[in-house]
Amino acid sequence: MIYKSIADRLRLRLNASDYQIGSPLPGEKTLAREFGVARMTMRKALALLAAWGLVERRHGSGTFVVRKDIHHETTNLTGLAEVLRQQGKAVHSRVLQFEVMPAPPAIASQLRIRLDERIYFSRRVRYVEGKPLMLEDSFMPVKLFRTLSLAHLEGSKFDYIEKECGLTISGNYESLTPVMADKALAGYLQVEEQTPLLRITSLSYSDSGEFLNYSVMFRNTSDYQVDYHLRRIHPHELPAHLLHPRG
């Protein structure tokens, strides 16, 4: 159905920074011309957006944005729960697995700890408004987080790390890869097999240079969008060791 495809494209557009809550959309005629469809087709697309609760059609005034999808525009490091709660979303986590284990080689290398040093392993599904958004596998050194509990994992790890443990999260290394949902991931996230997902690896570090948390996350991209605003650093702003690397 062409109107459904147009509604999906408009849904993504509404999440852009160009549109704020209360912003008007272009008129039906203008949008129909832009998408090359009949005005009735565009009317159906806008009606679908209204049914999703994203826009409101006001007789004689036009169509206005009343809600965005789950959306996070980032210029700095903010926890998922923090962002979504600021947007008024109901967020909760279901912990599927939580145990202490010796660090395998790949994880020890990421966290810069000794092979077989004790780490926490947790697997949890993050829900927003009752809908599964993300599966997260997380690895944290026991020596830094002796009081980590199931209750902490059901809430915000960032809150636990900074407010309870007194560690400042200084930054995060992330790697993003598109993947297709296999049977297990599809089950966790309640999507069809072969649904496109975003695989994100995340390594957080403290202001003292300790590596705090390594996570592998699978995110449902149809319901969550992240826009990155990255500032260009010019050569004169770079630290000397990056301008003149050794070796």
PDB file of N, CA and C in Angstrom, residues 3 6-8 10-11 14 25 28 42-58 62-67 69:
ATOM      1  N   TYR A   3       0.261   4.385   0.437  1.00  0.00           N
ATOM      2  CA  TYR A   3       0.076   5.387   1.497  1.00  0.00           C
ATOM      3  C   TYR A   3       0.799   4.983   2.777  1.00  0.00           C
ATOM      4  N   ILE A   6       4.437   5.917   2.323  1.00  0.00           N
ATOM      5  CA  ILE A   6       4.595   7.365   2.487  1.00  0.00           C
ATOM      6  C   ILE A   6       4.520   7.739   3.968  1.00  0.00           C
ATOM      7  N   ALA A   7       3.594   7.110   4.694  1.00  0.00           N
ATOM      8  CA  ALA A   7       3.471   7.386   6.133  1.00  0.00           C
ATOM      9  C   ALA A   7       4.761   7.024   6.863  1.00  0.00           C
ATOM     10  N   ASP A   8       5.370   5.897   6.490  1.00  0.00           N
ATOM     11  CA  ASP A   8       6.634   5.491   7.115  1.00  0.00           C
ATOM     12  C   ASP A   8       7.734   6.505   6.832  1.00  0.00           C
ATOM     13  N   LEU A  10       7.318   9.708   6.122  1.00  0.00           N
ATOM     14  CA  LEU A  10       7.002  10.926   6.875  1.00  0.00           C
ATOM     15  C   LEU A  10       7.295  10.745   8.365  1.00  0.00           C
ATOM     16  N   ARG A  11       7.060   9.542   8.862  1.00  0.00           N
ATOM     17  CA  ARG A  11       7.344   9.237  10.268  1.00  0.00           C
ATOM     18  C   ARG A  11       8.811   9.482  10.583  1.00  0.00           C
ATOM     19  N   LEU A  14       9.534  13.270  10.609  1.00  0.00           N
ATOM     20  CA  LEU A  14       9.079  13.967  11.810  1.00  0.00           C
ATOM     21  C   LEU A  14      10.103  13.898  12.937  1.00  0.00           C
ATOM     22  N   LEU A  25       2.942  20.604   9.428  1.00  0.00           N
ATOM     23  CA  LEU A  25       3.433  19.921   8.230  1.00  0.00           C
ATOM     24  C   LEU A  25       3.007  20.722   7.003  1.00  0.00           C
ATOM     25  N   GLU A  28      -1.562  19.160   2.350  1.00  0.00           N
ATOM     26  CA  GLU A  28      -1.785  17.920   1.590  1.00  0.00           C
ATOM     27  C   GLU A  28      -1.353  18.063   0.134  1.00  0.00           C
ATOM     28  N   MET A  42      -2.290  10.877  -0.206  1.00  0.00           N
ATOM     29  CA  MET A  42      -1.594  11.613   0.854  1.00  0.00           C
ATOM     30  C   MET A  42      -2.498  11.781   2.074  1.00  0.00           C
ATOM     31  N   ARG A  43      -3.791  11.987   1.829  1.00  0.00           N
ATOM     32  CA  ARG A  43      -4.722  12.142   2.946  1.00  0.00           C
ATOM     33  C   ARG A  43      -4.749  10.862   3.801  1.00  0.00           C
ATOM     34  N   LYS A  44      -4.687   9.703   3.115  1.00  0.00           N
ATOM     35  CA  LYS A  44      -4.658   8.421   3.836  1.00  0.00           C
ATOM     36  C   LYS A  44      -3.362   8.273   4.643  1.00  0.00           C
ATOM     37  N   ALA A  45      -2.261   8.719   4.066  1.00  0.00           N
ATOM     38  CA  ALA A  45      -0.972   8.635   4.770  1.00  0.00           C
ATOM     39  C   ALA A  45      -0.993   9.494   6.037  1.00  0.00           C
ATOM     40  N   LEU A  46      -1.541  10.706   5.916  1.00  0.00           N
ATOM     41  CA  LEU A  46      -1.625  11.597   7.077  1.00  0.00           C
ATOM     42  C   LEU A  46      -2.590  11.046   8.129  1.00  0.00           C
ATOM     43  N   ALA A  47      -3.649  10.393   7.660  1.00  0.00           N
ATOM     44  CA  ALA A  47      -4.597   9.779   8.598  1.00  0.00           C
ATOM     45  C   ALA A  47      -3.922   8.657   9.383  1.00  0.00           C
ATOM     46  N   LEU A  48      -3.014   7.935   8.721  1.00  0.00           N
ATOM     47  CA  LEU A  48      -2.282   6.861   9.400  1.00  0.00           C
ATOM     48  C   LEU A  48      -1.336   7.442  10.455  1.00  0.00           C
ATOM     49  N   LEU A  49      -0.670   8.533  10.116  1.00  0.00           N
ATOM     50  CA  LEU A  49       0.184   9.208  11.108  1.00  0.00           C
ATOM     51  C   LEU A  49      -0.636   9.662  12.309  1.00  0.00           C
ATOM     52  N   ALA A  50      -1.833  10.139  12.034  1.00  0.00           N
ATOM     53  CA  ALA A  50      -2.720  10.573  13.124  1.00  0.00           C
ATOM     54  C   ALA A  50      -3.138   9.380  13.970  1.00  0.00           C
ATOM     55  N   ALA A  51      -3.391   8.239  13.323  1.00  0.00           N
ATOM     56  CA  ALA A  51      -3.772   7.025  14.051  1.00  0.00           C
ATOM     57  C   ALA A  51      -2.627   6.541  14.938  1.00  0.00           C
ATOM     58  N   TRP A  52      -1.401   6.770  14.489  1.00  0.00           N
ATOM     59  CA  TRP A  52      -0.232   6.400  15.290  1.00  0.00           C
ATOM     60  C   TRP A  52       0.008   7.390  16.430  1.00  0.00           C
ATOM     61  N   GLY A  53      -0.749   8.468  16.446  1.00  0.00           N
ATOM     62  CA  GLY A  53      -0.603   9.448  17.510  1.00  0.00           C
ATOM     63  C   GLY A  53       0.538  10.426  17.314  1.00  0.00           C
ATOM     64  N   LEU A  54       1.058  10.526  16.082  1.00  0.00           N
ATOM     65  CA  LEU A  54       2.210  11.387  15.813  1.00  0.00           C
ATOM     66  C   LEU A  54       1.808  12.795  15.372  1.00  0.00           C
ATOM     67  N   VAL A  55       0.652  12.906  14.718  1.00  0.00           N
ATOM     68  CA  VAL A  55       0.196  14.222  14.243  1.00  0.00           C
ATOM     69  C   VAL A  55      -1.275  14.408  14.621  1.00  0.00           C
ATOM     70  N   GLU A  56      -1.689  15.658  14.554  1.00  0.00           N
ATOM     71  CA  GLU A  56      -3.089  15.999  14.805  1.00  0.00           C
ATOM     72  C   GLU A  56      -3.571  16.852  13.646  1.00  0.00           C
ATOM     73  N   ARG A  57      -4.704  16.488  13.089  1.00  0.00           N
ATOM     74  CA  ARG A  57      -5.263  17.226  11.962  1.00  0.00           C
ATOM     75  C   ARG A  57      -6.330  18.182  12.490  1.00  0.00           C
ATOM     76  N   ARG A  58      -6.084  19.469  12.319  1.00  0.00           N
ATOM     77  CA  ARG A  58      -7.000  20.494  12.840  1.00  0.00           C
ATOM     78  C   ARG A  58      -7.758  21.115  11.674  1.00  0.00           C
ATOM     79  N   GLY A  62      -4.685  22.769   9.405  1.00  0.00           N
ATOM     80  CA  GLY A  62      -3.633  21.931   8.860  1.00  0.00           C
ATOM     81  C   GLY A  62      -3.301  20.757   9.773  1.00  0.00           C
ATOM     82  N   THR A  63      -2.119  20.202   9.574  1.00  0.00           N
ATOM     83  CA  THR A  63      -1.658  19.025  10.315  1.00  0.00           C
ATOM     84  C   THR A  63      -0.436  19.423  11.132  1.00  0.00           C
ATOM     85  N   PHE A  64      -0.423  19.035  12.417  1.00  0.00           N
ATOM     86  CA  PHE A  64       0.635  19.468  13.329  1.00  0.00           C
ATOM     87  C   PHE A  64       1.253  18.272  14.054  1.00  0.00           C
ATOM     88  N   VAL A  65       2.550  18.370  14.316  1.00  0.00           N
ATOM     89  CA  VAL A  65       3.261  17.314  15.061  1.00  0.00           C
ATOM     90  C   VAL A  65       2.838  17.392  16.527  1.00  0.00           C
ATOM     91  N   VAL A  66       2.383  16.267  17.074  1.00  0.00           N
ATOM     92  CA  VAL A  66       2.012  16.239  18.496  1.00  0.00           C
ATOM     93  C   VAL A  66       2.903  15.296  19.299  1.00  0.00           C
ATOM     94  N   ARG A  67       3.610  14.401  18.607  1.00  0.00           N
ATOM     95  CA  ARG A  67       4.495  13.478  19.316  1.00  0.00           C
ATOM     96  C   ARG A  67       5.532  12.956  18.341  1.00  0.00           C
ATOM     97  N   ASP A  69       8.413   9.824  17.505  1.00  0.00           N
ATOM     98  CA  ASP A  69       8.765   8.468  17.885  1.00  0.00           C
ATOM     99  C   ASP A  69       9.892   8.538  18.899  1.00  0.00           C
TER     100      ASP A  69
END
